[in-house]
């Protein structure tokens, strides 16, 4: 059974700081891995999708890396802004049917 | 493009009562998902539909939960009877094909409180 752990559980940083969120998973036989953002009272928004054949993906100030063999992924946020404050969830994908196994998330607060 | 719609947004019931949630996916999306998110945890997939057929319901507590997708479009998730541990946010999501690398689009969720 896939277990997904995210560290740290919560993080508070001053505006402008670069930061790294960590995700580890127990079963390396995944298809892809996605990072999501969740704002309070709202649904999830997909940020980045890393295919199993890729090692990283970039979108604006976000960069996600994937090391399947070690069961790890990181999300790097450059020059953080207060608008980045949210919960960030990683989700490895099992099988070919788009089934996502979510971690417990990292609650990020960026202080102005 | 309209997003995934869910109703109601909030629901408070007493244990042993019944409750139903409704989801309208993005137009043209073949795949629909229902997730349960308990406070402090990540979402857990309850059931996945491809058009109006079930792809995965391995984590759906079938003794009390049921779901259907009418004509491959809207979907309803029902709990009967509810237990205290069913208190959670129920998220609906849809994707175009349901195949690997497909983006899932989430609705705002329904927050259920069971007293």
Short mmCIF file of C-alpha atoms in Angstrom, two decimals:
data_model
loop_
_atom_site.label_atom_id
_atom_site.label_comp_id
_atom_site.label_asym_id
_atom_site.label_seq_id
_atom_site.Cartn_x
_atom_site.Cartn_y
_atom_site.Cartn_z
CA UNK A 1 0.00 0.00 0.00
CA UNK A 2 1.40 3.39 -1.02
CA UNK A 3 2.24 5.72 1.88
CA UNK A 4 2.95 9.37 1.12
CA UNK A 5 4.66 11.62 3.67
CA UNK A 6 5.21 15.35 3.42
CA UNK A 7 7.72 17.29 5.46
CA UNK A 8 7.44 19.77 7.03
CA UNK A 9 3.77 19.68 8.05
CA UNK A 10 3.78 23.46 8.42
CA UNK A 11 6.16 26.21 7.41
CA UNK A 12 6.22 29.97 7.99
CA UNK A 13 8.67 32.13 6.05
CA UNK A 14 9.17 35.85 5.37
CA UNK A 15 8.30 37.18 1.94
CA UNK A 16 11.04 36.79 -0.67
CA UNK A 17 12.56 33.65 0.76
CA UNK A 18 13.24 30.57 -1.37
CA UNK A 19 11.84 27.35 0.09
CA UNK A 20 11.68 23.61 -0.46
CA UNK A 21 8.80 21.26 0.31
CA UNK A 22 9.51 17.56 0.56
CA UNK A 23 7.45 14.53 -0.39
CA UNK A 24 8.39 10.86 0.06
CA UNK A 25 6.53 7.77 -1.06
CA UNK A 26 7.04 4.11 -0.25
CA UNK A 27 6.23 2.42 -3.58
CA UNK A 28 8.48 3.63 -6.42
CA UNK A 29 6.34 1.91 -9.08
CA UNK A 30 4.41 5.07 -9.88
CA UNK A 31 3.33 6.44 -13.23
CA UNK A 32 3.57 10.17 -12.55
CA UNK A 33 3.54 12.59 -9.64
CA UNK A 34 1.54 15.77 -9.27
CA UNK A 35 1.77 18.74 -6.94
CA UNK A 36 -1.43 20.52 -5.95
CA UNK A 37 -2.30 23.67 -4.07
CA UNK A 38 -5.33 23.92 -1.76
CA UNK A 39 -6.69 27.23 -0.51
CA UNK A 40 -9.05 27.31 2.51
CA UNK A 41 -12.64 26.53 1.54
CA UNK A 42 -11.66 25.76 -2.02
CA UNK A 43 -10.82 22.72 -4.05
CA UNK A 44 -7.41 21.66 -5.25
CA UNK A 45 -5.54 23.25 -8.13
CA UNK A 46 -2.95 21.28 -10.09
CA UNK A 47 0.44 23.04 -10.13
CA UNK A 48 2.86 20.66 -11.80
CA UNK A 49 2.81 17.15 -13.22
CA UNK A 50 6.06 15.19 -13.55
CA UNK A 51 5.87 12.19 -15.82
CA UNK A 52 7.72 9.05 -14.74
CA UNK A 53 10.29 9.51 -17.51
CA UNK A 54 11.07 13.08 -16.42
CA UNK A 55 13.17 14.30 -13.52
CA UNK A 56 11.73 17.79 -13.15
CA UNK A 57 9.15 20.30 -14.29
CA UNK A 58 9.10 24.08 -14.04
CA UNK A 59 6.28 26.61 -14.07
CA UNK A 60 7.13 30.20 -13.29
CA UNK A 61 8.61 30.37 -9.79
CA UNK A 62 7.85 26.70 -9.13
CA UNK A 63 10.17 23.80 -9.84
CA UNK A 64 9.38 20.19 -8.97
CA UNK A 65 11.81 17.29 -9.11
CA UNK A 66 11.21 13.56 -8.99
CA UNK A 67 13.55 10.73 -8.01
CA UNK A 68 11.50 7.54 -8.40
CA UNK A 69 14.25 5.19 -7.28
CA UNK A 70 14.57 6.87 -3.90
CA UNK A 71 10.85 7.61 -3.59
CA UNK A 72 11.25 11.37 -3.28
CA UNK A 73 9.95 14.56 -4.83
CA UNK A 74 10.62 18.18 -3.95
CA UNK A 75 8.77 21.38 -4.76
CA UNK A 76 10.96 24.47 -4.88
CA UNK A 77 9.30 27.89 -4.62
CA UNK A 78 11.48 30.84 -5.52
CA UNK A 79 11.03 34.36 -4.15
CA UNK A 80 7.95 33.45 -2.09
CA UNK A 81 4.99 35.87 -1.93
CA UNK A 82 2.07 36.18 0.53
CA UNK A 83 -0.20 34.89 -2.24
CA UNK A 84 1.69 31.58 -2.10
CA UNK A 85 0.18 30.91 1.34
CA UNK A 86 -1.81 27.67 1.03
CA UNK A 87 -1.55 23.93 1.66
CA UNK A 88 0.62 22.08 -0.84
CA UNK A 89 -0.12 18.42 -1.56
CA UNK A 90 1.88 15.89 -3.50
CA UNK A 91 0.18 12.93 -5.16
CA UNK A 92 1.93 10.02 -6.85
CA UNK A 93 -0.20 8.35 -9.48
CA UNK A 94 -0.81 4.61 -9.35
CA UNK A 95 -1.64 2.56 -12.39
CA UNK A 96 -2.72 3.93 -15.73
CA UNK A 97 -6.12 5.14 -14.55
CA UNK A 98 -5.08 8.47 -13.06
CA UNK A 99 -5.53 7.23 -9.47
CA UNK A 100 -3.84 9.71 -7.11
CA UNK A 101 -2.59 8.91 -3.61
CA UNK A 102 -2.34 12.15 -1.67
CA UNK A 103 0.06 13.07 1.11
CA UNK A 104 -1.10 14.98 4.20
CA UNK A 105 0.22 18.27 2.86
CA UNK A 106 2.45 21.15 3.95
CA UNK A 107 0.72 24.27 5.25
CA UNK A 108 2.72 27.27 4.03
CA UNK A 109 2.40 30.79 5.42
CA UNK A 110 4.39 33.58 3.75
CA UNK A 111 4.58 36.64 5.97
CA UNK A 112 4.60 40.08 4.28
CA UNK B 1 -15.01 27.35 -19.13
CA UNK B 2 -17.21 26.58 -16.13
CA UNK B 3 -15.56 24.59 -13.35
CA UNK B 4 -16.76 21.60 -11.36
CA UNK B 5 -19.91 22.48 -9.44
CA UNK B 6 -20.89 20.92 -6.11
CA UNK B 7 -23.85 21.36 -3.80
CA UNK B 8 -24.56 21.89 -1.04
CA UNK B 9 -21.43 23.64 0.20
CA UNK B 10 -22.16 22.82 3.84
CA UNK B 11 -24.31 20.22 5.55
CA UNK B 12 -24.90 19.45 9.22
CA UNK B 13 -26.76 16.28 10.18
CA UNK B 14 -27.14 13.99 13.15
CA UNK B 15 -25.67 10.50 13.20
CA UNK B 16 -27.83 7.81 11.61
CA UNK B 17 -29.40 10.36 9.26
CA UNK B 18 -28.99 10.25 5.48
CA UNK B 19 -27.32 12.83 3.26
CA UNK B 20 -26.66 13.28 -0.45
CA UNK B 21 -24.14 15.36 -2.35
CA UNK B 22 -24.36 16.45 -5.96
CA UNK B 23 -21.62 17.08 -8.50
CA UNK B 24 -21.71 18.52 -12.02
CA UNK B 25 -18.37 17.98 -13.80
CA UNK B 26 -16.82 20.10 -16.53
CA UNK B 27 -18.72 19.62 -19.78
CA UNK B 28 -17.23 16.87 -21.92
CA UNK B 29 -15.19 15.28 -19.15
CA UNK B 30 -15.50 11.50 -19.24
CA UNK B 31 -14.06 10.77 -15.81
CA UNK B 32 -15.50 11.80 -12.46
CA UNK B 33 -13.97 11.24 -9.02
CA UNK B 34 -15.30 11.52 -5.46
CA UNK B 35 -12.76 12.08 -2.68
CA UNK B 36 -13.11 12.24 1.10
CA UNK B 37 -10.82 14.67 2.93
CA UNK B 38 -10.79 14.36 6.71
CA UNK B 39 -9.42 17.36 8.61
CA UNK B 40 -5.62 17.33 8.62
CA UNK B 41 -5.35 14.63 5.96
CA UNK B 42 -4.99 14.50 2.20
CA UNK B 43 -7.93 13.56 -0.01
CA UNK B 44 -8.73 9.86 -0.31
CA UNK B 45 -10.35 8.50 -3.47
CA UNK B 46 -13.75 6.95 -2.79
CA UNK B 47 -14.94 6.17 -6.30
CA UNK B 48 -13.93 6.83 -9.91
CA UNK B 49 -16.39 6.77 -12.83
CA UNK B 50 -15.51 6.50 -16.51
CA UNK B 51 -18.63 7.82 -18.27
CA UNK B 52 -21.33 6.01 -16.26
CA UNK B 53 -19.27 2.93 -15.37
CA UNK B 54 -17.27 2.41 -12.16
CA UNK B 55 -13.48 2.15 -12.59
CA UNK B 56 -12.45 1.97 -8.94
CA UNK B 57 -14.55 1.85 -5.77
CA UNK B 58 -12.12 -0.14 -3.65
CA UNK B 59 -12.12 2.43 -0.82
CA UNK B 60 -15.86 3.15 -0.80
CA UNK B 61 -17.56 1.85 2.41
CA UNK B 62 -20.30 0.10 0.50
CA UNK B 63 -22.37 -0.75 3.56
CA UNK B 64 -23.26 2.92 3.94
CA UNK B 65 -21.98 4.85 0.93
CA UNK B 66 -23.39 4.71 -2.59
CA UNK B 67 -22.75 6.71 -5.72
CA UNK B 68 -24.16 6.95 -9.18
CA UNK B 69 -23.43 8.90 -12.32
CA UNK B 70 -26.53 9.63 -14.31
CA UNK B 71 -26.13 9.38 -18.08
CA UNK B 72 -22.40 9.84 -17.69
CA UNK B 73 -22.72 13.48 -16.57
CA UNK B 74 -23.89 14.51 -13.07
CA UNK B 75 -23.16 12.38 -10.05
CA UNK B 76 -24.65 11.88 -6.60
CA UNK B 77 -22.88 10.50 -3.52
CA UNK B 78 -25.09 9.27 -0.69
CA UNK B 79 -24.37 8.28 2.89
CA UNK B 80 -26.98 6.23 4.74
CA UNK B 81 -26.78 6.07 7.73
CA UNK B 82 -24.09 8.62 8.61
CA UNK B 83 -21.55 8.07 11.39
CA UNK B 84 -19.53 10.60 13.36
CA UNK B 85 -16.37 9.59 11.48
CA UNK B 86 -17.96 10.60 8.16
CA UNK B 87 -17.40 14.25 9.10
CA UNK B 88 -15.16 15.50 6.29
CA UNK B 89 -15.02 17.53 3.11
CA UNK B 90 -16.28 15.62 0.08
CA UNK B 91 -14.53 16.71 -3.09
CA UNK B 92 -15.63 16.00 -6.62
CA UNK B 93 -13.18 16.18 -9.52
CA UNK B 94 -13.34 15.52 -13.25
CA UNK B 95 -10.85 14.92 -16.03
CA UNK B 96 -11.13 14.75 -19.79
CA UNK B 97 -10.14 11.13 -20.35
CA UNK B 98 -9.06 9.59 -17.03
CA UNK B 99 -5.82 8.39 -18.59
CA UNK B 100 -2.40 8.88 -17.03
CA UNK B 101 -1.10 12.51 -17.13
CA UNK B 102 -4.66 13.84 -17.40
CA UNK B 103 -5.28 16.88 -15.18
CA UNK B 104 -7.99 16.52 -12.54
CA UNK B 105 -10.10 19.62 -11.91
CA UNK B 106 -11.61 19.89 -8.45
CA UNK B 107 -14.82 21.44 -7.20
CA UNK B 108 -14.98 23.52 -3.98
CA UNK B 109 -16.21 20.56 -1.92
CA UNK B 110 -19.07 19.92 0.49
CA UNK B 111 -18.22 20.16 4.19
CA UNK B 112 -20.20 17.57 6.14
CA UNK B 113 -20.52 17.71 9.91
CA UNK B 114 -22.12 14.72 11.65
CA UNK B 115 -23.26 15.42 15.23
#
